Amino acid sequence: MSKKILATNITKSGKKSKSAKVKAGECVPFLHKGNLLKDCVDGINGKWCATEVNEKKQMIKFGFCQEEENSLSLSPNTAGNNAGKTESKTAGNNASKTVGNNAGKTVGKTVGKTVGNNASKTSNAKKTKKIIKKGMELNTIPLTIPEGMEDYVRPPDTILKIRNWEMPNRKIFASWFNTNFKKYRSRKTISDIECDDSAVCEIKPTKFELFTHQEIVRDYLNTESPYRGLLIFHGLGVGKTCSSIAVAESFKSDRQVVVILQKSIKQNYISQLKMCGDRYFNHDNNWVFHKADTLKKRNFAKVLGLPLKTYKKLGGWFFINYNKSNNYISLSKDEKINLEEQIDNMIDSKYEFVHANGITAAQLDKMEEKSFFDNKLVIIDEVHNLINGMASGGSMRALGLEKLFMDAKNLKLVFLSGTPMKNIPFEIGKTFNILRGFIHIDQFEISKKKGKLDFNDLKNLLHSHPRLDQVSIKAKDKIVKITQNPFGFITSADNVGLVKGDNSETGFYIEIKKLLEANDYDIKTHKNYKTTLFPNENKHFMNMFYDRVNNNIIDKNIFKRRIMGMVSFYSSAKKELIPEIKTSEVIKIPMSDYQFDKYSIIRKEEIDRDKKKKTTKTVSKEDAFSVNSSYRAYSRMLCQFVFPEDIPRPFKGDSKDLELDDDILTVLSELKITYERKIRQAKKVEDKEILKSSLKEEERKLKSSSKEYEKRLMETLNTLDRRRDEFLQVVERKDMGLKKYSPKYADIIEKIKKVKGNKFIYTEYKTSEGVGILSISLKANGYAPLKVKKDAEGDFILDINESDKSKPKFALWEGGDESDIILRVFNNLWDTLSDKIQAQLAELGTNNMRGEVLEILLTTKQGAEGLNTKNVRQLFVVEPYWNPVRLDQVIGRAVRIGSHLELPKKDRNVEIYIYLSKATKKQLKANVTMGNDFGGLTSDEVLYQIAEKKRAIMIIMLNMMKQSSIDCSLNLADNLGTNPDLKCLDLGEVSGRYSYSSAPDIVDELKEQEQETRVERVKKTFTTLVYKKDGKQIKVSRSGNKIYDYELVESGTPGQPIGQIVRNATGKEIIKMN
């Protein structure tokens, strides 16, 4: 031993062990699993060591190692909102306090004693340092607390301290999780739930505090856990962003945090960081500025994570006094500015933001060259958008990031999404493939040099190796497959789970081979290969899991077991904060005869074009997942609106171009990134030049075609606008006015006029048969546009004609500063606008709670994500979309947590209308071709059917994720409000750690369908018992003679028995707890 360590017979719980093998005394070197150990080993009852050994150094007796007395653990600059250091009081006068800056280091009471970063390390910790070099380098300064700054030491963190972790591929995982996280069954009773920035909640907490579902996520995926990634599948308005920040704050002293998101929502994420991140990011503290006039103060500030930029500018930092009340309001204007800079610099030093829609091919190549994501924590907001690009194979940017994620070493991932499946089921498979990373498998053929090959003995031998995770044996062929524990983790000495230890990514098979050879096994052949959790191609995934005939998912049990440990689900919120959906109606509007005639001509052309392409299979006979956004592009537009006879609509030559009208920048970006990659990969200079010329020509053609088409289209729309009263007014006759050219638009306007309040209209189309013509139609029926412009001084002001001030108004939200002002007017957030705009609004009305000033807000796909409205009473979805998630996202813009709290309770409701155009029986009878086209269904109706078919599969996929979520049982009571049929995955009673719930290679799992892991178990029946303990009544559940946790049984996951029914001396049944 490097130093004397005394062991006793007292366990970590303080109880005296009665085991004959326990003996107090001095620890001595001993053999354990083939290694000579000189330090204490982690065990279920505390750290232990040998106190007596034989001649071969084999343990005879052992004792429990005692922790250093009078010590206090100090946390590094981590762990989110409450993370940090705990002050160690010193006996004596105002002598310096001393701390070690790494997690788990101890601080003695000795005056002036400095504890460095090597204090109190176990052997496992020493080994881990060799592996996780990057993280350990961030804070490695021995620290002495400067005199007078004791109150600036961070309070202790509240993260669960888990000694042994379990792998999700074990059947015992759910039971392990529910046991270790059981404290979170008692939900926090916080006075309100997180609302949108724009929402008015009736009660606000005085200090931010994580909700229980956010603490679960933080404590599961942190610097001490072995898991690679987690999908935070949380519902609208319950704090996905703050959950990810809680995880990030628990990591940030160990590794850099990268946040991948759309550029437009970066500022929102930073705002959330300042609300629920590090205490140093929040204004509401007691701030004290100190000059950094000593080395001790500078070192202290560095460990706290205070930025160097602030020191260079101010010569010191603002520190938080944790024992005094908030004084931010009393700071001077200059102090507040300097403090804000310190906060921003601190965020910049720990968080790196990458714009998902702005990465170039050159940047991807540079990231790959530098192994950019190695040893980092990566958070991806709205991950479904990125995954969609990966799964479809159409986005070079997405595919480039996928490769970087899969190849990264020691990477941790946090995915955020309320809608994980955007279009096809394979997106879910792709999501979990990336979260899990490559699965590396060693496969070998084995034989016994002497005697019979006993596979149970072989398994036991392999399981004895601390680096081994799973072993599967195909006895017939004598083929063995093994996998390794996660990077940096080994199986604990007492085999109760994983602990940090020396487990690098190299040398694993060599050690296994030596172990086998030392025990008379002979390896004939060996190969190492890598695979993914699910098939990594859409075709293979769909063949494995999708039943096309019945539109169903097969092998659900396999899917659910394989995603264990990688998803957190939470959907609930206080019902009183959510507006009621008063009606949700799909309205089928009959086409006018004029509209049907125009529609049938275009639809006939589409049918003929499909025949020429020999695409005779109809969507109804194949799966819905082959349909894309250009499906029936022309005829879908004519379901919206048809132009008058003497104002013909201009068209581009290719139907695909229709979808590009509003996406020219996106198309150009993808075109450029594709060519950049080809140019960089080209070896010859002349090939590079040819590709560059081709790129320029493609860009020129695209821009030229778009400009020429846009010019003709705008001329047509201007003509229609000038003649709007002639064509677009809503009148009684169906063959005149707007009812002739768009019965849809006419019905929308009629419904708008019947209800008082804010209205929200969503359409996929921006320029013509969408916002463009709908806006003209609104003007023709008495509405006026509300716009924003800059005045002579460069300030934003409202742009509205004097003659229109008394008219009800509409506006378009399309992102940007002008749209932000529009949204604030619509949401009645007038006090957040400039004085000039407030003065203009005062002339128009007193508020906008019921659309008094701005009644109608229109938006397109730009507003499907990231737009938060308030007080919406009617939502109109003008047309169906081939992707069902789009509809859910649009509804989520209007029906939000806290979105209607300004209104009286009776008005906190929303009417939702989804519009489809249909043909009449008379029209179909007169047109045989249309009558035979999908049974007379219009393009609107067919597209809606496709979306609903996809929705059915999406619901199944998402339900499987909910059932397999790590916190299904813990969050069940809250989730049942919105998921009344939710049942958590139950894997039954398990004995030991080596009963697996899934195989490393999915091919093997599917071949083993008759194995015990696939057998349906007999369902238990439970009765409820109540017994008294310490004067309290406690509920338990009984099945046979076994006792189970009542709450776990109620959640559908009974887990392991916690006791049993026995008979006492008188023969009476009593409960005996384990």
PDB file of C-alpha atoms in Angstrom, residues 329-554:
ATOM      1  CA  ILE A 329     -31.372  46.447  -8.820  1.00  0.00           C
ATOM      2  CA  SER A 330     -29.026  48.626  -6.754  1.00  0.00           C
ATOM      3  CA  LEU A 331     -26.082  48.251  -9.164  1.00  0.00           C
ATOM      4  CA  SER A 332     -25.181  51.297 -11.224  1.00  0.00           C
ATOM      5  CA  LYS A 333     -25.828  51.402 -14.981  1.00  0.00           C
ATOM      6  CA  ASP A 334     -22.126  50.849 -15.727  1.00  0.00           C
ATOM      7  CA  GLU A 335     -21.933  47.964 -13.242  1.00  0.00           C
ATOM      8  CA  LYS A 336     -24.903  46.295 -14.898  1.00  0.00           C
ATOM      9  CA  ILE A 337     -23.307  46.675 -18.328  1.00  0.00           C
ATOM     10  CA  ASN A 338     -20.014  45.226 -17.084  1.00  0.00           C
ATOM     11  CA  LEU A 339     -21.810  42.393 -15.306  1.00  0.00           C
ATOM     12  CA  GLU A 340     -23.765  41.573 -18.465  1.00  0.00           C
ATOM     13  CA  GLU A 341     -20.493  41.402 -20.398  1.00  0.00           C
ATOM     14  CA  GLN A 342     -19.059  39.066 -17.759  1.00  0.00           C
ATOM     15  CA  ILE A 343     -22.109  36.796 -18.073  1.00  0.00           C
ATOM     16  CA  ASP A 344     -21.909  36.790 -21.874  1.00  0.00           C
ATOM     17  CA  ASN A 345     -18.159  36.107 -21.795  1.00  0.00           C
ATOM     18  CA  MET A 346     -18.687  33.284 -19.305  1.00  0.00           C
ATOM     19  CA  ILE A 347     -21.288  31.676 -21.574  1.00  0.00           C
ATOM     20  CA  ASP A 348     -19.024  32.127 -24.602  1.00  0.00           C
ATOM     21  CA  SER A 349     -16.152  30.414 -22.814  1.00  0.00           C
ATOM     22  CA  LYS A 350     -18.182  27.287 -22.024  1.00  0.00           C
ATOM     23  CA  TYR A 351     -20.750  27.084 -24.814  1.00  0.00           C
ATOM     24  CA  GLU A 352     -20.083  26.982 -28.533  1.00  0.00           C
ATOM     25  CA  PHE A 353     -23.036  27.575 -30.837  1.00  0.00           C
ATOM     26  CA  VAL A 354     -23.131  25.966 -34.281  1.00  0.00           C
ATOM     27  CA  HIS A 355     -25.825  27.011 -36.735  1.00  0.00           C
ATOM     28  CA  ALA A 356     -27.276  23.850 -38.275  1.00  0.00           C
ATOM     29  CA  ASN A 357     -28.356  25.668 -41.418  1.00  0.00           C
ATOM     30  CA  GLY A 358     -25.069  27.490 -41.947  1.00  0.00           C
ATOM     31  CA  ILE A 359     -22.399  24.775 -42.019  1.00  0.00           C
ATOM     32  CA  THR A 360     -20.431  24.643 -45.273  1.00  0.00           C
ATOM     33  CA  ALA A 361     -18.681  21.664 -46.836  1.00  0.00           C
ATOM     34  CA  ALA A 362     -15.314  23.247 -46.016  1.00  0.00           C
ATOM     35  CA  GLN A 363     -16.324  23.566 -42.362  1.00  0.00           C
ATOM     36  CA  LEU A 364     -17.443  19.942 -42.275  1.00  0.00           C
ATOM     37  CA  ASP A 365     -14.090  18.834 -43.683  1.00  0.00           C
ATOM     38  CA  LYS A 366     -12.255  20.939 -41.103  1.00  0.00           C
ATOM     39  CA  MET A 367     -14.398  19.525 -38.294  1.00  0.00           C
ATOM     40  CA  GLU A 368     -13.640  16.005 -39.480  1.00  0.00           C
ATOM     41  CA  GLU A 369      -9.918  16.740 -39.707  1.00  0.00           C
ATOM     42  CA  LYS A 370      -9.852  18.029 -36.125  1.00  0.00           C
ATOM     43  CA  SER A 371     -12.217  15.356 -34.732  1.00  0.00           C
ATOM     44  CA  PHE A 372     -14.309  18.301 -33.630  1.00  0.00           C
ATOM     45  CA  PHE A 373     -16.809  16.412 -31.451  1.00  0.00           C
ATOM     46  CA  ASP A 374     -14.314  14.265 -29.532  1.00  0.00           C
ATOM     47  CA  ASN A 375     -14.707  14.624 -25.741  1.00  0.00           C
ATOM     48  CA  LYS A 376     -17.549  17.122 -26.088  1.00  0.00           C
ATOM     49  CA  LEU A 377     -21.146  17.343 -24.951  1.00  0.00           C
ATOM     50  CA  VAL A 378     -23.327  18.138 -27.964  1.00  0.00           C
ATOM     51  CA  ILE A 379     -26.885  19.444 -27.603  1.00  0.00           C
ATOM     52  CA  ILE A 380     -29.085  19.521 -30.726  1.00  0.00           C
ATOM     53  CA  ASP A 381     -32.273  21.556 -30.570  1.00  0.00           C
ATOM     54  CA  GLU A 382     -35.226  20.458 -32.742  1.00  0.00           C
ATOM     55  CA  VAL A 383     -33.152  17.433 -33.708  1.00  0.00           C
ATOM     56  CA  HIS A 384     -35.911  16.007 -35.914  1.00  0.00           C
ATOM     57  CA  ASN A 385     -35.045  18.578 -38.601  1.00  0.00           C
ATOM     58  CA  LEU A 386     -31.442  17.389 -38.771  1.00  0.00           C
ATOM     59  CA  ILE A 387     -32.392  13.706 -38.546  1.00  0.00           C
ATOM     60  CA  ASN A 388     -34.866  14.169 -41.389  1.00  0.00           C
ATOM     61  CA  GLY A 389     -31.982  15.231 -43.632  1.00  0.00           C
ATOM     62  CA  MET A 390     -29.903  12.246 -42.525  1.00  0.00           C
ATOM     63  CA  ALA A 391     -32.703   9.720 -43.006  1.00  0.00           C
ATOM     64  CA  SER A 392     -33.696  11.006 -46.439  1.00  0.00           C
ATOM     65  CA  GLY A 393     -30.062  11.052 -47.596  1.00  0.00           C
ATOM     66  CA  GLY A 394     -30.676  14.326 -49.392  1.00  0.00           C
ATOM     67  CA  SER A 395     -28.731  16.749 -47.217  1.00  0.00           C
ATOM     68  CA  MET A 396     -24.951  16.755 -47.489  1.00  0.00           C
ATOM     69  CA  ARG A 397     -24.813  18.897 -44.363  1.00  0.00           C
ATOM     70  CA  ALA A 398     -26.835  16.398 -42.335  1.00  0.00           C
ATOM     71  CA  LEU A 399     -24.898  13.409 -43.677  1.00  0.00           C
ATOM     72  CA  GLY A 400     -21.606  15.122 -42.884  1.00  0.00           C
ATOM     73  CA  LEU A 401     -22.689  15.721 -39.288  1.00  0.00           C
ATOM     74  CA  GLU A 402     -23.900  12.130 -38.987  1.00  0.00           C
ATOM     75  CA  LYS A 403     -20.445  10.833 -39.890  1.00  0.00           C
ATOM     76  CA  LEU A 404     -18.818  13.175 -37.379  1.00  0.00           C
ATOM     77  CA  PHE A 405     -21.160  12.030 -34.602  1.00  0.00           C
ATOM     78  CA  MET A 406     -20.659   8.339 -35.324  1.00  0.00           C
ATOM     79  CA  ASP A 407     -16.867   8.603 -35.493  1.00  0.00           C
ATOM     80  CA  ALA A 408     -16.446  10.832 -32.421  1.00  0.00           C
ATOM     81  CA  LYS A 409     -14.621   9.506 -29.354  1.00  0.00           C
ATOM     82  CA  ASN A 410     -16.001   9.945 -25.845  1.00  0.00           C
ATOM     83  CA  LEU A 411     -18.926  12.003 -27.156  1.00  0.00           C
ATOM     84  CA  LYS A 412     -22.060  12.748 -25.140  1.00  0.00           C
ATOM     85  CA  LEU A 413     -25.272  13.705 -26.959  1.00  0.00           C
ATOM     86  CA  VAL A 414     -28.485  15.424 -25.887  1.00  0.00           C
ATOM     87  CA  PHE A 415     -31.271  15.550 -28.472  1.00  0.00           C
ATOM     88  CA  LEU A 416     -34.292  17.817 -28.006  1.00  0.00           C
ATOM     89  CA  SER A 417     -37.579  17.205 -29.774  1.00  0.00           C
ATOM     90  CA  GLY A 418     -41.288  17.259 -29.082  1.00  0.00           C
ATOM     91  CA  THR A 419     -41.892  15.578 -32.459  1.00  0.00           C
ATOM     92  CA  PRO A 420     -39.091  13.004 -32.994  1.00  0.00           C
ATOM     93  CA  MET A 421     -40.658  11.547 -36.150  1.00  0.00           C
ATOM     94  CA  LYS A 422     -41.122  14.168 -38.838  1.00  0.00           C
ATOM     95  CA  ASN A 423     -41.879  12.034 -41.891  1.00  0.00           C
ATOM     96  CA  ILE A 424     -40.768   8.378 -41.973  1.00  0.00           C
ATOM     97  CA  PRO A 425     -40.329   5.717 -39.228  1.00  0.00           C
ATOM     98  CA  PHE A 426     -36.666   5.300 -40.145  1.00  0.00           C
ATOM     99  CA  GLU A 427     -36.015   8.742 -38.659  1.00  0.00           C
ATOM    100  CA  ILE A 428     -36.617   7.206 -35.222  1.00  0.00           C
ATOM    101  CA  GLY A 429     -34.189   4.393 -36.001  1.00  0.00           C
ATOM    102  CA  LYS A 430     -31.603   6.875 -37.233  1.00  0.00           C
ATOM    103  CA  THR A 431     -32.032   8.972 -34.083  1.00  0.00           C
ATOM    104  CA  PHE A 432     -31.212   6.056 -31.800  1.00  0.00           C
ATOM    105  CA  ASN A 433     -28.404   4.794 -34.033  1.00  0.00           C
ATOM    106  CA  ILE A 434     -26.640   8.113 -33.527  1.00  0.00           C
ATOM    107  CA  LEU A 435     -27.393   8.295 -29.809  1.00  0.00           C
ATOM    108  CA  ARG A 436     -26.021   4.784 -29.317  1.00  0.00           C
ATOM    109  CA  GLY A 437     -23.058   5.183 -31.666  1.00  0.00           C
ATOM    110  CA  PHE A 438     -21.317   2.289 -33.346  1.00  0.00           C
ATOM    111  CA  ILE A 439     -21.541  -1.031 -31.489  1.00  0.00           C
ATOM    112  CA  HIS A 440     -18.127  -2.709 -31.694  1.00  0.00           C
ATOM    113  CA  ILE A 441     -18.275  -6.493 -31.548  1.00  0.00           C
ATOM    114  CA  ASP A 442     -15.481  -9.052 -31.255  1.00  0.00           C
ATOM    115  CA  GLN A 443     -16.476 -12.389 -32.753  1.00  0.00           C
ATOM    116  CA  PHE A 444     -14.427 -15.568 -32.465  1.00  0.00           C
ATOM    117  CA  GLU A 445     -14.729 -19.315 -32.803  1.00  0.00           C
ATOM    118  CA  ILE A 446     -13.680 -21.144 -29.650  1.00  0.00           C
ATOM    119  CA  SER A 447     -12.745 -24.631 -28.501  1.00  0.00           C
ATOM    120  CA  LYS A 448     -11.427 -26.251 -25.310  1.00  0.00           C
ATOM    121  CA  LYS A 449      -7.902 -27.558 -25.291  1.00  0.00           C
ATOM    122  CA  LYS A 450      -8.799 -30.208 -22.735  1.00  0.00           C
ATOM    123  CA  GLY A 451     -12.146 -31.637 -21.780  1.00  0.00           C
ATOM    124  CA  LYS A 452     -15.654 -30.734 -22.837  1.00  0.00           C
ATOM    125  CA  LEU A 453     -16.606 -27.204 -23.828  1.00  0.00           C
ATOM    126  CA  ASP A 454     -19.047 -25.977 -21.177  1.00  0.00           C
ATOM    127  CA  PHE A 455     -20.690 -22.749 -22.328  1.00  0.00           C
ATOM    128  CA  ASN A 456     -21.934 -21.801 -18.858  1.00  0.00           C
ATOM    129  CA  ASP A 457     -18.374 -22.016 -17.538  1.00  0.00           C
ATOM    130  CA  LEU A 458     -17.216 -19.959 -20.518  1.00  0.00           C
ATOM    131  CA  LYS A 459     -19.804 -17.280 -19.857  1.00  0.00           C
ATOM    132  CA  ASN A 460     -18.907 -17.083 -16.190  1.00  0.00           C
ATOM    133  CA  LEU A 461     -15.233 -16.746 -17.032  1.00  0.00           C
ATOM    134  CA  LEU A 462     -15.861 -13.961 -19.555  1.00  0.00           C
ATOM    135  CA  HIS A 463     -18.183 -12.132 -17.155  1.00  0.00           C
ATOM    136  CA  SER A 464     -15.378 -12.062 -14.597  1.00  0.00           C
ATOM    137  CA  HIS A 465     -13.474  -9.594 -16.764  1.00  0.00           C
ATOM    138  CA  PRO A 466     -14.226  -6.031 -15.575  1.00  0.00           C
ATOM    139  CA  ARG A 467     -14.176  -4.538 -19.088  1.00  0.00           C
ATOM    140  CA  LEU A 468     -16.729  -6.916 -20.620  1.00  0.00           C
ATOM    141  CA  ASP A 469     -20.305  -5.797 -21.218  1.00  0.00           C
ATOM    142  CA  GLN A 470     -22.199  -8.512 -23.105  1.00  0.00           C
ATOM    143  CA  VAL A 471     -21.437 -12.042 -24.245  1.00  0.00           C
ATOM    144  CA  SER A 472     -23.574 -14.111 -26.593  1.00  0.00           C
ATOM    145  CA  ILE A 473     -22.795 -17.636 -27.714  1.00  0.00           C
ATOM    146  CA  LYS A 474     -24.043 -19.569 -30.708  1.00  0.00           C
ATOM    147  CA  ALA A 475     -23.424 -23.034 -29.307  1.00  0.00           C
ATOM    148  CA  LYS A 476     -23.993 -24.928 -32.539  1.00  0.00           C
ATOM    149  CA  ASP A 477     -21.160 -23.142 -34.332  1.00  0.00           C
ATOM    150  CA  LYS A 478     -19.115 -22.422 -31.183  1.00  0.00           C
ATOM    151  CA  ILE A 479     -19.203 -18.734 -32.102  1.00  0.00           C
ATOM    152  CA  VAL A 480     -18.799 -16.206 -29.306  1.00  0.00           C
ATOM    153  CA  LYS A 481     -19.579 -12.491 -29.570  1.00  0.00           C
ATOM    154  CA  ILE A 482     -18.540 -10.001 -26.925  1.00  0.00           C
ATOM    155  CA  THR A 483     -18.820  -6.253 -26.400  1.00  0.00           C
ATOM    156  CA  GLN A 484     -16.968  -3.881 -24.136  1.00  0.00           C
ATOM    157  CA  ASN A 485     -18.231  -1.674 -21.316  1.00  0.00           C
ATOM    158  CA  PRO A 486     -18.526   2.029 -22.143  1.00  0.00           C
ATOM    159  CA  PHE A 487     -15.389   4.111 -22.354  1.00  0.00           C
ATOM    160  CA  GLY A 488     -13.997   4.834 -18.884  1.00  0.00           C
ATOM    161  CA  PHE A 489     -16.178   2.326 -16.990  1.00  0.00           C
ATOM    162  CA  ILE A 490     -15.622  -1.154 -15.582  1.00  0.00           C
ATOM    163  CA  THR A 491     -17.749  -3.664 -13.719  1.00  0.00           C
ATOM    164  CA  SER A 492     -17.510  -3.131  -9.971  1.00  0.00           C
ATOM    165  CA  ALA A 493     -15.616  -5.630  -7.838  1.00  0.00           C
ATOM    166  CA  ASP A 494     -18.818  -6.981  -6.295  1.00  0.00           C
ATOM    167  CA  ASN A 495     -20.532  -7.118  -9.720  1.00  0.00           C
ATOM    168  CA  VAL A 496     -23.460  -4.856  -8.798  1.00  0.00           C
ATOM    169  CA  GLY A 497     -22.956  -2.426 -11.684  1.00  0.00           C
ATOM    170  CA  LEU A 498     -20.493  -0.121 -13.410  1.00  0.00           C
ATOM    171  CA  VAL A 499     -18.006   2.244 -11.826  1.00  0.00           C
ATOM    172  CA  LYS A 500     -15.424   4.533 -13.320  1.00  0.00           C
ATOM    173  CA  GLY A 501     -12.248   2.683 -14.134  1.00  0.00           C
ATOM    174  CA  ASP A 502      -9.460   2.019 -16.604  1.00  0.00           C
ATOM    175  CA  ASN A 503     -11.318   1.069 -19.754  1.00  0.00           C
ATOM    176  CA  SER A 504      -9.789   2.556 -22.863  1.00  0.00           C
ATOM    177  CA  GLU A 505     -10.941   1.725 -26.387  1.00  0.00           C
ATOM    178  CA  THR A 506      -7.886  -0.412 -27.111  1.00  0.00           C
ATOM    179  CA  GLY A 507      -6.505  -3.702 -25.845  1.00  0.00           C
ATOM    180  CA  PHE A 508      -9.849  -5.211 -24.865  1.00  0.00           C
ATOM    181  CA  TYR A 509      -9.723  -8.282 -27.098  1.00  0.00           C
ATOM    182  CA  ILE A 510      -6.072  -8.946 -26.246  1.00  0.00           C
ATOM    183  CA  GLU A 511      -6.970  -9.112 -22.550  1.00  0.00           C
ATOM    184  CA  ILE A 512      -9.912 -11.421 -23.260  1.00  0.00           C
ATOM    185  CA  LYS A 513      -7.713 -13.675 -25.376  1.00  0.00           C
ATOM    186  CA  LYS A 514      -5.126 -13.934 -22.598  1.00  0.00           C
ATOM    187  CA  LEU A 515      -7.857 -14.746 -20.078  1.00  0.00           C
ATOM    188  CA  LEU A 516      -9.226 -17.519 -22.285  1.00  0.00           C
ATOM    189  CA  GLU A 517      -5.860 -19.011 -23.135  1.00  0.00           C
ATOM    190  CA  ALA A 518      -4.871 -19.029 -19.458  1.00  0.00           C
ATOM    191  CA  ASN A 519      -7.954 -21.171 -18.824  1.00  0.00           C
ATOM    192  CA  ASP A 520      -7.275 -23.731 -21.602  1.00  0.00           C
ATOM    193  CA  TYR A 521      -9.477 -22.231 -24.310  1.00  0.00           C
ATOM    194  CA  ASP A 522      -8.296 -21.998 -27.887  1.00  0.00           C
ATOM    195  CA  ILE A 523      -9.439 -19.247 -30.290  1.00  0.00           C
ATOM    196  CA  LYS A 524      -9.500 -20.388 -33.902  1.00  0.00           C
ATOM    197  CA  THR A 525     -10.772 -17.348 -35.784  1.00  0.00           C
ATOM    198  CA  HIS A 526     -11.377 -13.754 -34.785  1.00  0.00           C
ATOM    199  CA  LYS A 527     -12.858 -10.662 -36.351  1.00  0.00           C
ATOM    200  CA  ASN A 528     -13.883  -7.255 -35.057  1.00  0.00           C
ATOM    201  CA  TYR A 529     -16.761  -5.437 -36.702  1.00  0.00           C
ATOM    202  CA  LYS A 530     -19.049  -2.555 -35.955  1.00  0.00           C
ATOM    203  CA  THR A 531     -22.782  -2.297 -36.380  1.00  0.00           C
ATOM    204  CA  THR A 532     -25.636   0.016 -35.450  1.00  0.00           C
ATOM    205  CA  LEU A 533     -28.563  -0.389 -33.086  1.00  0.00           C
ATOM    206  CA  PHE A 534     -31.010  -0.604 -36.011  1.00  0.00           C
ATOM    207  CA  PRO A 535     -30.457  -1.088 -39.750  1.00  0.00           C
ATOM    208  CA  ASN A 536     -28.903   2.146 -40.959  1.00  0.00           C
ATOM    209  CA  GLU A 537     -30.729   2.273 -44.298  1.00  0.00           C
ATOM    210  CA  ASN A 538     -34.386   3.138 -44.763  1.00  0.00           C
ATOM    211  CA  LYS A 539     -35.144   0.124 -46.971  1.00  0.00           C
ATOM    212  CA  HIS A 540     -33.735  -2.421 -44.506  1.00  0.00           C
ATOM    213  CA  PHE A 541     -35.313  -0.717 -41.498  1.00  0.00           C
ATOM    214  CA  MET A 542     -38.745  -0.673 -43.128  1.00  0.00           C
ATOM    215  CA  ASN A 543     -38.431  -4.313 -44.202  1.00  0.00           C
ATOM    216  CA  MET A 544     -37.645  -5.260 -40.638  1.00  0.00           C
ATOM    217  CA  PHE A 545     -40.288  -3.232 -38.782  1.00  0.00           C
ATOM    218  CA  TYR A 546     -43.004  -2.016 -41.172  1.00  0.00           C
ATOM    219  CA  ASP A 547     -46.012  -4.070 -42.253  1.00  0.00           C
ATOM    220  CA  ARG A 548     -47.067  -2.349 -45.485  1.00  0.00           C
ATOM    221  CA  VAL A 549     -50.220  -4.410 -45.953  1.00  0.00           C
ATOM    222  CA  ASN A 550     -51.710  -3.502 -42.577  1.00  0.00           C
ATOM    223  CA  ASN A 551     -49.885  -0.188 -42.087  1.00  0.00           C
ATOM    224  CA  ASN A 552     -48.483  -1.368 -38.775  1.00  0.00           C
ATOM    225  CA  ILE A 553     -45.224  -1.801 -36.908  1.00  0.00           C
ATOM    226  CA  ILE A 554     -44.038  -5.349 -36.252  1.00  0.00           C
TER     227      ILE A 554
END
